[in-house]
């Protein structure tokens, strides 16, 4: 997906691996002028997005809701640490805002990174994306946990995940 003007300077590095949050300190030391974007999403939606994706052996914690809750809580603690200590230029956006208004949020992201924005960046030809990516752009997976909560096969697992997230200090919606 094109995020900015393809004529932009070639000295820009865009890296989006999901585990990069682990390395904010190293990134800060190696690239002190680095701009970092953090896309936040509801803890429950984040956990379910990982749970429903088959990652193979890359993220073994993603196949168990309690392990996901523990992982998310650790992630949230580390992100709080980086906010307080890293001194890095961090822009935080919400997934829901990105889905609702990709042009505005994309423009904010590009500006933060010193890139030139073009609205064509969000005009992705249908033949270039799969169904999962189209869903993400329309926002249908948002608040998926509400639907899963109503399913007869998941209440105890879902309740266990919610309890574990709360036990570890993760703030959840009041209706969780």
Short mmCIF file of N, CA and C in Angstrom, two decimals:
data_model
loop_
_atom_site.label_atom_id
_atom_site.label_comp_id
_atom_site.label_asym_id
_atom_site.label_seq_id
_atom_site.Cartn_x
_atom_site.Cartn_y
_atom_site.Cartn_z
N UNK A 1 0.84 -1.16 0.00
CA UNK A 1 0.00 0.00 0.00
C UNK A 1 0.89 1.24 0.00
N UNK A 2 0.61 2.19 -0.84
CA UNK A 2 1.36 3.44 -0.89
C UNK A 2 0.91 4.34 0.25
N UNK A 3 1.84 4.79 1.06
CA UNK A 3 1.49 5.65 2.18
C UNK A 3 1.73 7.12 1.87
N UNK A 4 2.58 7.40 0.92
CA UNK A 4 2.91 8.79 0.62
C UNK A 4 3.29 8.90 -0.85
N UNK A 5 3.63 10.07 -1.26
CA UNK A 5 4.00 10.35 -2.64
C UNK A 5 5.18 9.46 -3.04
N UNK A 6 5.05 8.69 -4.13
CA UNK A 6 6.15 7.80 -4.54
C UNK A 6 7.40 8.58 -4.94
N UNK A 7 7.28 9.88 -5.15
CA UNK A 7 8.45 10.69 -5.50
C UNK A 7 9.18 11.19 -4.26
N UNK A 8 8.72 10.77 -3.08
CA UNK A 8 9.33 11.23 -1.83
C UNK A 8 10.79 10.79 -1.76
N UNK A 9 11.52 11.43 -0.90
CA UNK A 9 12.95 11.17 -0.74
C UNK A 9 13.20 9.69 -0.46
N UNK A 10 14.29 9.19 -1.01
CA UNK A 10 14.62 7.77 -0.81
C UNK A 10 15.32 7.54 0.52
N UNK A 11 15.55 8.58 1.31
CA UNK A 11 16.20 8.39 2.60
C UNK A 11 15.18 8.14 3.72
N UNK A 12 13.97 7.81 3.36
CA UNK A 12 12.91 7.50 4.31
C UNK A 12 12.78 5.99 4.43
N UNK A 13 12.71 5.51 5.65
CA UNK A 13 12.53 4.08 5.90
C UNK A 13 11.16 3.89 6.53
N UNK A 14 10.33 3.06 5.92
CA UNK A 14 9.05 2.69 6.52
C UNK A 14 9.14 1.23 6.93
N UNK A 15 8.97 0.96 8.20
CA UNK A 15 9.07 -0.39 8.72
C UNK A 15 7.85 -0.64 9.59
N UNK A 16 7.14 -1.75 9.34
CA UNK A 16 5.89 -1.96 10.06
C UNK A 16 5.75 -3.34 10.69
N UNK A 17 6.83 -3.96 11.05
CA UNK A 17 6.73 -5.26 11.71
C UNK A 17 6.03 -5.11 13.06
N UNK A 18 5.14 -6.04 13.39
CA UNK A 18 4.36 -5.90 14.62
C UNK A 18 5.19 -5.93 15.90
N UNK A 19 6.36 -6.51 15.87
CA UNK A 19 7.18 -6.60 17.08
C UNK A 19 8.14 -5.42 17.25
N UNK A 20 8.08 -4.42 16.39
CA UNK A 20 9.00 -3.28 16.49
C UNK A 20 8.86 -2.54 17.81
N UNK A 21 7.72 -2.63 18.47
CA UNK A 21 7.54 -1.93 19.74
C UNK A 21 8.55 -2.41 20.77
N UNK A 22 9.07 -3.62 20.61
CA UNK A 22 10.08 -4.14 21.53
C UNK A 22 11.39 -3.37 21.44
N UNK A 23 11.62 -2.74 20.30
CA UNK A 23 12.93 -2.16 20.01
C UNK A 23 12.94 -0.64 19.99
N UNK A 24 11.95 0.00 20.59
CA UNK A 24 11.89 1.46 20.56
C UNK A 24 13.17 2.07 21.14
N UNK A 25 13.68 1.52 22.22
CA UNK A 25 14.92 2.04 22.81
C UNK A 25 16.09 1.94 21.85
N UNK A 26 16.24 0.80 21.20
CA UNK A 26 17.32 0.61 20.23
C UNK A 26 17.13 1.52 19.02
N UNK A 27 15.89 1.66 18.58
CA UNK A 27 15.60 2.55 17.45
C UNK A 27 15.98 3.98 17.82
N UNK A 28 15.64 4.38 19.01
CA UNK A 28 15.96 5.74 19.49
C UNK A 28 17.47 5.98 19.48
N UNK A 29 18.22 4.98 19.92
CA UNK A 29 19.68 5.15 19.96
C UNK A 29 20.30 5.12 18.57
N UNK A 30 19.80 4.22 17.72
CA UNK A 30 20.38 4.08 16.38
C UNK A 30 19.92 5.19 15.43
N UNK A 31 18.68 5.62 15.59
CA UNK A 31 18.09 6.63 14.70
C UNK A 31 17.41 7.70 15.54
N UNK A 32 18.19 8.60 16.15
CA UNK A 32 17.60 9.56 17.09
C UNK A 32 16.55 10.48 16.48
N UNK A 33 16.53 10.65 15.19
CA UNK A 33 15.54 11.50 14.53
C UNK A 33 14.32 10.71 14.04
N UNK A 34 14.28 9.43 14.37
CA UNK A 34 13.19 8.56 13.90
C UNK A 34 11.84 9.04 14.39
N UNK A 35 10.86 8.92 13.54
CA UNK A 35 9.46 9.20 13.89
C UNK A 35 8.78 7.84 14.01
N UNK A 36 8.03 7.66 15.05
CA UNK A 36 7.36 6.37 15.25
C UNK A 36 5.86 6.60 15.32
N UNK A 37 5.14 5.72 14.64
CA UNK A 37 3.67 5.72 14.67
C UNK A 37 3.22 4.52 15.49
N UNK A 38 2.28 4.75 16.37
CA UNK A 38 1.70 3.66 17.15
C UNK A 38 0.21 3.66 16.89
N UNK A 39 -0.28 2.56 16.34
CA UNK A 39 -1.71 2.42 16.10
C UNK A 39 -2.29 1.63 17.26
N UNK A 40 -3.12 2.29 18.04
CA UNK A 40 -3.77 1.67 19.19
C UNK A 40 -5.12 1.11 18.78
N UNK A 41 -5.50 0.05 19.42
CA UNK A 41 -6.79 -0.58 19.17
C UNK A 41 -7.31 -1.09 20.50
N UNK A 42 -8.60 -1.23 20.62
CA UNK A 42 -9.18 -1.79 21.84
C UNK A 42 -8.44 -3.07 22.21
N UNK A 43 -8.10 -3.26 23.50
CA UNK A 43 -7.40 -4.49 23.89
C UNK A 43 -8.14 -5.75 23.46
N UNK A 44 -9.45 -5.77 23.60
CA UNK A 44 -10.20 -6.97 23.22
C UNK A 44 -10.17 -7.18 21.71
N UNK A 45 -10.33 -6.11 20.95
CA UNK A 45 -10.24 -6.25 19.49
C UNK A 45 -8.84 -6.67 19.06
N UNK A 46 -7.83 -6.13 19.72
CA UNK A 46 -6.46 -6.52 19.39
C UNK A 46 -6.25 -8.01 19.63
N UNK A 47 -6.70 -8.47 20.77
CA UNK A 47 -6.54 -9.90 21.09
C UNK A 47 -7.30 -10.77 20.10
N UNK A 48 -8.53 -10.41 19.79
CA UNK A 48 -9.30 -11.23 18.85
C UNK A 48 -8.74 -11.18 17.44
N UNK A 49 -8.20 -10.04 17.04
CA UNK A 49 -7.60 -9.96 15.71
C UNK A 49 -6.44 -10.94 15.60
N UNK A 50 -5.66 -11.06 16.66
CA UNK A 50 -4.56 -12.02 16.64
C UNK A 50 -5.08 -13.45 16.76
N UNK A 51 -6.05 -13.66 17.62
CA UNK A 51 -6.58 -15.00 17.86
C UNK A 51 -7.16 -15.62 16.59
N UNK A 52 -7.81 -14.81 15.76
CA UNK A 52 -8.45 -15.35 14.57
C UNK A 52 -7.52 -15.44 13.36
N UNK A 53 -6.26 -15.05 13.52
CA UNK A 53 -5.30 -15.09 12.43
C UNK A 53 -4.34 -16.26 12.64
N UNK A 54 -4.14 -17.04 11.62
CA UNK A 54 -3.20 -18.16 11.70
C UNK A 54 -1.80 -17.67 11.36
N UNK A 55 -0.96 -17.54 12.38
CA UNK A 55 0.39 -17.03 12.19
C UNK A 55 1.42 -18.15 12.05
N UNK A 56 0.99 -19.38 12.11
CA UNK A 56 1.97 -20.46 12.10
C UNK A 56 2.68 -20.47 13.44
N UNK A 57 4.00 -20.59 13.39
CA UNK A 57 4.77 -20.64 14.63
C UNK A 57 5.31 -19.28 15.05
N UNK A 58 4.96 -18.22 14.32
CA UNK A 58 5.52 -16.90 14.61
C UNK A 58 5.08 -16.35 15.96
N UNK A 59 3.82 -16.51 16.32
CA UNK A 59 3.27 -15.96 17.55
C UNK A 59 2.50 -17.04 18.30
N UNK A 60 3.18 -17.96 18.95
CA UNK A 60 2.48 -19.09 19.58
C UNK A 60 1.49 -18.67 20.66
N UNK A 61 1.70 -17.52 21.29
CA UNK A 61 0.78 -17.02 22.32
C UNK A 61 -0.58 -16.65 21.73
N UNK A 62 -0.67 -16.52 20.41
CA UNK A 62 -1.91 -16.02 19.79
C UNK A 62 -2.98 -17.10 19.65
N UNK A 63 -2.70 -18.32 20.06
CA UNK A 63 -3.67 -19.40 19.92
C UNK A 63 -4.40 -19.72 21.22
N UNK A 64 -4.16 -18.92 22.24
CA UNK A 64 -4.81 -19.12 23.53
C UNK A 64 -5.22 -17.76 24.08
N UNK A 65 -6.48 -17.61 24.44
CA UNK A 65 -6.98 -16.30 24.86
C UNK A 65 -6.33 -15.80 26.16
N UNK A 66 -6.03 -16.70 27.08
CA UNK A 66 -5.37 -16.28 28.32
C UNK A 66 -3.94 -15.84 28.04
N UNK A 67 -3.22 -16.60 27.20
CA UNK A 67 -1.87 -16.19 26.81
C UNK A 67 -1.90 -14.85 26.09
N UNK A 68 -2.90 -14.63 25.26
CA UNK A 68 -3.03 -13.34 24.57
C UNK A 68 -3.25 -12.21 25.57
N UNK A 69 -4.05 -12.45 26.58
CA UNK A 69 -4.29 -11.42 27.60
C UNK A 69 -2.98 -11.08 28.31
N UNK A 70 -2.21 -12.09 28.66
CA UNK A 70 -0.91 -11.85 29.31
C UNK A 70 0.03 -11.09 28.39
N UNK A 71 0.06 -11.49 27.14
CA UNK A 71 0.91 -10.82 26.17
C UNK A 71 0.50 -9.36 26.01
N UNK A 72 -0.80 -9.12 25.85
CA UNK A 72 -1.28 -7.74 25.67
C UNK A 72 -0.93 -6.88 26.87
N UNK A 73 -1.09 -7.42 28.07
CA UNK A 73 -0.77 -6.66 29.27
C UNK A 73 0.72 -6.30 29.30
N UNK A 74 1.57 -7.22 28.90
CA UNK A 74 3.01 -6.94 28.84
C UNK A 74 3.31 -5.89 27.79
N UNK A 75 2.66 -6.00 26.64
CA UNK A 75 2.80 -5.01 25.58
C UNK A 75 2.40 -3.62 26.10
N UNK A 76 1.25 -3.53 26.76
CA UNK A 76 0.76 -2.24 27.26
C UNK A 76 1.73 -1.64 28.28
N UNK A 77 2.30 -2.47 29.15
CA UNK A 77 3.28 -1.97 30.12
C UNK A 77 4.53 -1.43 29.43
N UNK A 78 5.00 -2.14 28.40
CA UNK A 78 6.19 -1.69 27.70
C UNK A 78 5.92 -0.39 26.93
N UNK A 79 4.76 -0.30 26.30
CA UNK A 79 4.41 0.94 25.59
C UNK A 79 4.36 2.11 26.58
N UNK A 80 3.79 1.90 27.77
CA UNK A 80 3.78 2.96 28.79
C UNK A 80 5.20 3.36 29.16
N UNK A 81 6.07 2.38 29.28
CA UNK A 81 7.48 2.65 29.58
C UNK A 81 8.11 3.52 28.49
N UNK A 82 7.89 3.15 27.22
CA UNK A 82 8.48 3.93 26.12
C UNK A 82 7.92 5.35 26.10
N UNK A 83 6.65 5.51 26.38
CA UNK A 83 6.06 6.87 26.42
C UNK A 83 6.78 7.74 27.44
N UNK A 84 7.11 7.14 28.58
CA UNK A 84 7.71 7.90 29.69
C UNK A 84 9.21 8.12 29.54
N UNK A 85 9.91 7.21 28.87
CA UNK A 85 11.37 7.24 28.95
C UNK A 85 12.11 7.40 27.63
N UNK A 86 11.50 7.10 26.51
CA UNK A 86 12.29 7.00 25.28
C UNK A 86 12.66 8.35 24.67
N UNK A 87 11.83 9.36 24.85
CA UNK A 87 12.10 10.64 24.21
C UNK A 87 11.95 10.59 22.70
N UNK A 88 11.35 9.54 22.20
CA UNK A 88 11.19 9.39 20.76
C UNK A 88 9.97 10.16 20.27
N UNK A 89 10.00 10.57 19.03
CA UNK A 89 8.91 11.33 18.43
C UNK A 89 7.80 10.35 18.05
N UNK A 90 6.82 10.21 18.93
CA UNK A 90 5.79 9.19 18.79
C UNK A 90 4.43 9.83 18.49
N UNK A 91 3.80 9.36 17.44
CA UNK A 91 2.42 9.77 17.13
C UNK A 91 1.53 8.57 17.37
N UNK A 92 0.55 8.73 18.25
CA UNK A 92 -0.39 7.66 18.52
C UNK A 92 -1.71 7.96 17.84
N UNK A 93 -2.22 6.97 17.15
CA UNK A 93 -3.53 7.07 16.50
C UNK A 93 -4.34 5.86 16.90
N UNK A 94 -5.65 5.94 16.73
CA UNK A 94 -6.47 4.77 17.02
C UNK A 94 -6.87 4.09 15.72
N UNK A 95 -6.95 2.80 15.78
CA UNK A 95 -7.36 2.00 14.63
C UNK A 95 -8.74 2.44 14.16
N UNK A 96 -9.62 2.67 15.12
CA UNK A 96 -10.99 3.06 14.78
C UNK A 96 -11.01 4.38 14.01
N UNK A 97 -10.17 5.35 14.41
CA UNK A 97 -10.09 6.62 13.67
C UNK A 97 -9.52 6.41 12.27
N UNK A 98 -8.53 5.56 12.17
CA UNK A 98 -7.93 5.27 10.87
C UNK A 98 -8.95 4.66 9.92
N UNK A 99 -9.75 3.72 10.41
CA UNK A 99 -10.77 3.09 9.59
C UNK A 99 -11.87 4.09 9.23
N UNK A 100 -12.25 4.93 10.19
CA UNK A 100 -13.35 5.87 9.97
C UNK A 100 -12.96 6.98 8.98
N UNK A 101 -11.73 7.45 9.05
CA UNK A 101 -11.32 8.56 8.19
C UNK A 101 -9.86 8.38 7.76
N UNK A 102 -9.61 7.42 6.86
CA UNK A 102 -8.23 7.11 6.48
C UNK A 102 -7.49 8.27 5.83
N UNK A 103 -8.19 9.12 5.13
CA UNK A 103 -7.52 10.27 4.49
C UNK A 103 -7.01 11.26 5.53
N UNK A 104 -7.83 11.59 6.51
CA UNK A 104 -7.40 12.54 7.55
C UNK A 104 -6.28 11.95 8.39
N UNK A 105 -6.50 10.73 8.88
CA UNK A 105 -5.49 10.12 9.74
C UNK A 105 -4.22 9.84 8.95
N UNK A 106 -4.36 9.38 7.72
CA UNK A 106 -3.19 9.15 6.87
C UNK A 106 -2.40 10.42 6.64
N UNK A 107 -3.12 11.51 6.42
CA UNK A 107 -2.47 12.80 6.23
C UNK A 107 -1.71 13.22 7.49
N UNK A 108 -2.32 13.00 8.65
CA UNK A 108 -1.65 13.31 9.93
C UNK A 108 -0.39 12.45 10.09
N UNK A 109 -0.49 11.19 9.72
CA UNK A 109 0.65 10.28 9.82
C UNK A 109 1.79 10.74 8.90
N UNK A 110 1.45 11.06 7.66
CA UNK A 110 2.46 11.50 6.70
C UNK A 110 3.13 12.78 7.19
N UNK A 111 2.33 13.73 7.68
CA UNK A 111 2.87 15.00 8.18
C UNK A 111 3.84 14.74 9.34
N UNK A 112 3.45 13.87 10.25
CA UNK A 112 4.31 13.52 11.39
C UNK A 112 5.66 12.99 10.92
N UNK A 113 5.62 12.22 9.85
CA UNK A 113 6.85 11.60 9.33
C UNK A 113 7.59 12.47 8.33
N UNK A 114 7.07 13.66 8.07
CA UNK A 114 7.72 14.55 7.12
C UNK A 114 7.56 14.12 5.67
N UNK A 115 6.46 13.42 5.38
CA UNK A 115 6.20 12.94 4.03
C UNK A 115 5.08 13.75 3.40
N UNK A 116 5.07 13.74 2.09
CA UNK A 116 4.01 14.41 1.34
C UNK A 116 2.86 13.43 1.18
N UNK A 117 1.68 13.85 1.57
CA UNK A 117 0.50 12.98 1.49
C UNK A 117 -0.21 13.14 0.15
N UNK A 118 -0.72 12.02 -0.35
CA UNK A 118 -1.62 12.05 -1.51
C UNK A 118 -2.82 11.18 -1.16
N UNK A 119 -4.01 11.63 -1.51
CA UNK A 119 -5.22 10.85 -1.20
C UNK A 119 -5.24 9.51 -1.91
N UNK A 120 -4.47 9.38 -2.98
CA UNK A 120 -4.43 8.10 -3.69
C UNK A 120 -3.85 6.99 -2.82
N UNK A 121 -3.19 7.35 -1.74
CA UNK A 121 -2.59 6.34 -0.86
C UNK A 121 -3.64 5.40 -0.28
N UNK A 122 -4.87 5.85 -0.15
CA UNK A 122 -5.91 4.97 0.40
C UNK A 122 -6.82 4.42 -0.68
N UNK A 123 -6.57 4.74 -1.94
CA UNK A 123 -7.36 4.22 -3.05
C UNK A 123 -6.67 2.97 -3.59
N UNK A 124 -6.93 1.86 -2.93
CA UNK A 124 -6.26 0.61 -3.26
C UNK A 124 -7.11 -0.15 -4.26
N UNK A 125 -6.54 -0.50 -5.42
CA UNK A 125 -7.32 -1.27 -6.40
C UNK A 125 -7.77 -2.60 -5.80
N UNK A 126 -9.01 -2.99 -6.07
CA UNK A 126 -9.57 -4.21 -5.49
C UNK A 126 -8.74 -5.44 -5.82
N UNK A 127 -8.12 -5.45 -7.00
CA UNK A 127 -7.34 -6.63 -7.37
C UNK A 127 -6.04 -6.75 -6.57
N UNK A 128 -5.70 -5.72 -5.81
CA UNK A 128 -4.45 -5.73 -5.05
C UNK A 128 -4.62 -6.19 -3.61
N UNK A 129 -5.85 -6.35 -3.16
CA UNK A 129 -6.05 -6.70 -1.76
C UNK A 129 -7.00 -7.88 -1.64
N UNK A 130 -6.81 -8.62 -0.56
CA UNK A 130 -7.69 -9.75 -0.28
C UNK A 130 -8.88 -9.32 0.56
N UNK A 131 -9.75 -10.25 0.81
CA UNK A 131 -10.96 -9.96 1.58
C UNK A 131 -10.61 -9.44 2.97
N UNK A 132 -9.62 -10.03 3.61
CA UNK A 132 -9.25 -9.60 4.96
C UNK A 132 -8.85 -8.14 4.99
N UNK A 133 -8.10 -7.70 3.99
CA UNK A 133 -7.68 -6.31 3.96
C UNK A 133 -8.86 -5.38 3.67
N UNK A 134 -9.78 -5.80 2.81
CA UNK A 134 -10.96 -4.98 2.56
C UNK A 134 -11.76 -4.83 3.84
N UNK A 135 -11.89 -5.92 4.62
CA UNK A 135 -12.60 -5.84 5.89
C UNK A 135 -11.95 -4.82 6.80
N UNK A 136 -10.62 -4.84 6.86
CA UNK A 136 -9.94 -3.91 7.75
C UNK A 136 -10.22 -2.47 7.36
N UNK A 137 -10.30 -2.20 6.07
CA UNK A 137 -10.55 -0.82 5.64
C UNK A 137 -11.97 -0.38 5.92
N UNK A 138 -12.90 -1.31 5.97
CA UNK A 138 -14.29 -0.93 6.24
C UNK A 138 -14.61 -0.93 7.72
N UNK A 139 -13.73 -1.50 8.52
CA UNK A 139 -13.93 -1.45 9.96
C UNK A 139 -14.81 -2.55 10.52
N UNK A 140 -15.21 -3.53 9.72
CA UNK A 140 -16.11 -4.56 10.22
C UNK A 140 -15.53 -5.38 11.37
N UNK A 141 -14.20 -5.58 11.50
CA UNK A 141 -13.71 -6.35 12.63
C UNK A 141 -13.74 -5.59 13.95
N UNK A 142 -13.98 -4.29 13.92
CA UNK A 142 -13.98 -3.50 15.13
C UNK A 142 -15.11 -3.95 16.05
N UNK A 143 -14.78 -4.14 17.30
CA UNK A 143 -15.72 -4.61 18.33
C UNK A 143 -16.27 -6.01 18.04
N UNK A 144 -15.46 -6.81 17.37
CA UNK A 144 -15.83 -8.19 17.09
C UNK A 144 -16.09 -8.96 18.39
N UNK A 145 -15.40 -8.59 19.46
CA UNK A 145 -15.56 -9.32 20.72
C UNK A 145 -16.99 -9.25 21.22
N UNK A 146 -17.74 -8.20 20.89
CA UNK A 146 -19.15 -8.13 21.28
C UNK A 146 -19.92 -9.30 20.67
N UNK A 147 -19.65 -9.59 19.41
CA UNK A 147 -20.34 -10.71 18.75
C UNK A 147 -19.89 -12.03 19.32
N UNK A 148 -18.60 -12.18 19.53
CA UNK A 148 -18.08 -13.45 20.04
C UNK A 148 -18.60 -13.74 21.45
N UNK A 149 -18.81 -12.70 22.20
CA UNK A 149 -19.31 -12.86 23.57
C UNK A 149 -20.67 -13.56 23.59
N UNK A 150 -21.44 -13.37 22.51
CA UNK A 150 -22.78 -13.94 22.45
C UNK A 150 -22.78 -15.40 21.97
N UNK A 151 -21.62 -15.87 21.50
CA UNK A 151 -21.56 -17.24 20.99
C UNK A 151 -21.49 -18.23 22.15
N UNK A 152 -22.22 -19.31 22.02
CA UNK A 152 -22.28 -20.31 23.10
C UNK A 152 -20.94 -20.98 23.34
N UNK A 153 -20.07 -21.08 22.34
CA UNK A 153 -18.83 -21.83 22.49
C UNK A 153 -17.70 -21.03 23.13
N UNK A 154 -17.84 -19.74 23.32
CA UNK A 154 -16.71 -18.95 23.80
C UNK A 154 -16.86 -18.25 25.15
N UNK A 155 -18.01 -18.23 25.79
CA UNK A 155 -18.11 -17.39 26.98
C UNK A 155 -17.07 -17.64 28.05
N UNK A 156 -16.74 -18.91 28.36
CA UNK A 156 -15.77 -19.14 29.43
C UNK A 156 -14.38 -18.68 29.02
N UNK A 157 -13.98 -18.92 27.77
CA UNK A 157 -12.67 -18.47 27.29
C UNK A 157 -12.62 -16.95 27.24
N UNK A 158 -13.68 -16.36 26.74
CA UNK A 158 -13.73 -14.90 26.66
C UNK A 158 -13.70 -14.29 28.05
N UNK A 159 -14.49 -14.85 28.95
CA UNK A 159 -14.49 -14.36 30.33
C UNK A 159 -13.12 -14.50 30.97
N UNK A 160 -12.45 -15.60 30.70
CA UNK A 160 -11.10 -15.80 31.24
C UNK A 160 -10.13 -14.76 30.72
N UNK A 161 -10.22 -14.43 29.43
CA UNK A 161 -9.35 -13.42 28.86
C UNK A 161 -9.64 -12.05 29.47
N UNK A 162 -10.92 -11.71 29.57
CA UNK A 162 -11.30 -10.42 30.15
C UNK A 162 -10.81 -10.33 31.60
N UNK A 163 -11.01 -11.39 32.37
CA UNK A 163 -10.55 -11.39 33.76
C UNK A 163 -9.03 -11.24 33.84
N UNK A 164 -8.31 -11.92 32.97
CA UNK A 164 -6.84 -11.85 32.98
C UNK A 164 -6.37 -10.45 32.59
N UNK A 165 -6.99 -9.85 31.60
CA UNK A 165 -6.63 -8.47 31.23
C UNK A 165 -6.86 -7.52 32.40
N UNK A 166 -8.01 -7.64 33.05
CA UNK A 166 -8.30 -6.77 34.20
C UNK A 166 -7.34 -7.03 35.35
N UNK A 167 -7.07 -8.30 35.61
CA UNK A 167 -6.16 -8.67 36.69
C UNK A 167 -4.78 -8.05 36.49
N UNK A 168 -4.40 -7.89 35.24
CA UNK A 168 -3.09 -7.33 34.91
C UNK A 168 -3.13 -5.83 34.68
N UNK A 169 -4.26 -5.20 35.01
CA UNK A 169 -4.34 -3.75 34.99
C UNK A 169 -4.66 -3.11 33.65
N UNK A 170 -5.15 -3.89 32.68
CA UNK A 170 -5.50 -3.33 31.39
C UNK A 170 -6.90 -2.73 31.46
N UNK A 171 -7.05 -1.50 31.04
CA UNK A 171 -8.35 -0.83 31.06
C UNK A 171 -9.19 -1.35 29.91
N UNK A 172 -10.42 -1.76 30.24
CA UNK A 172 -11.34 -2.31 29.25
C UNK A 172 -12.63 -1.50 29.24
N UNK A 173 -13.39 -1.61 28.15
CA UNK A 173 -14.69 -0.93 28.12
C UNK A 173 -15.57 -1.41 29.26
N UNK A 174 -16.46 -0.56 29.74
CA UNK A 174 -17.30 -0.90 30.86
C UNK A 174 -18.25 -2.06 30.56
N UNK A 175 -18.56 -2.28 29.27
CA UNK A 175 -19.48 -3.37 28.93
C UNK A 175 -18.75 -4.69 28.64
N UNK A 176 -17.47 -4.75 28.93
CA UNK A 176 -16.71 -6.00 28.70
C UNK A 176 -16.98 -6.98 29.80
#
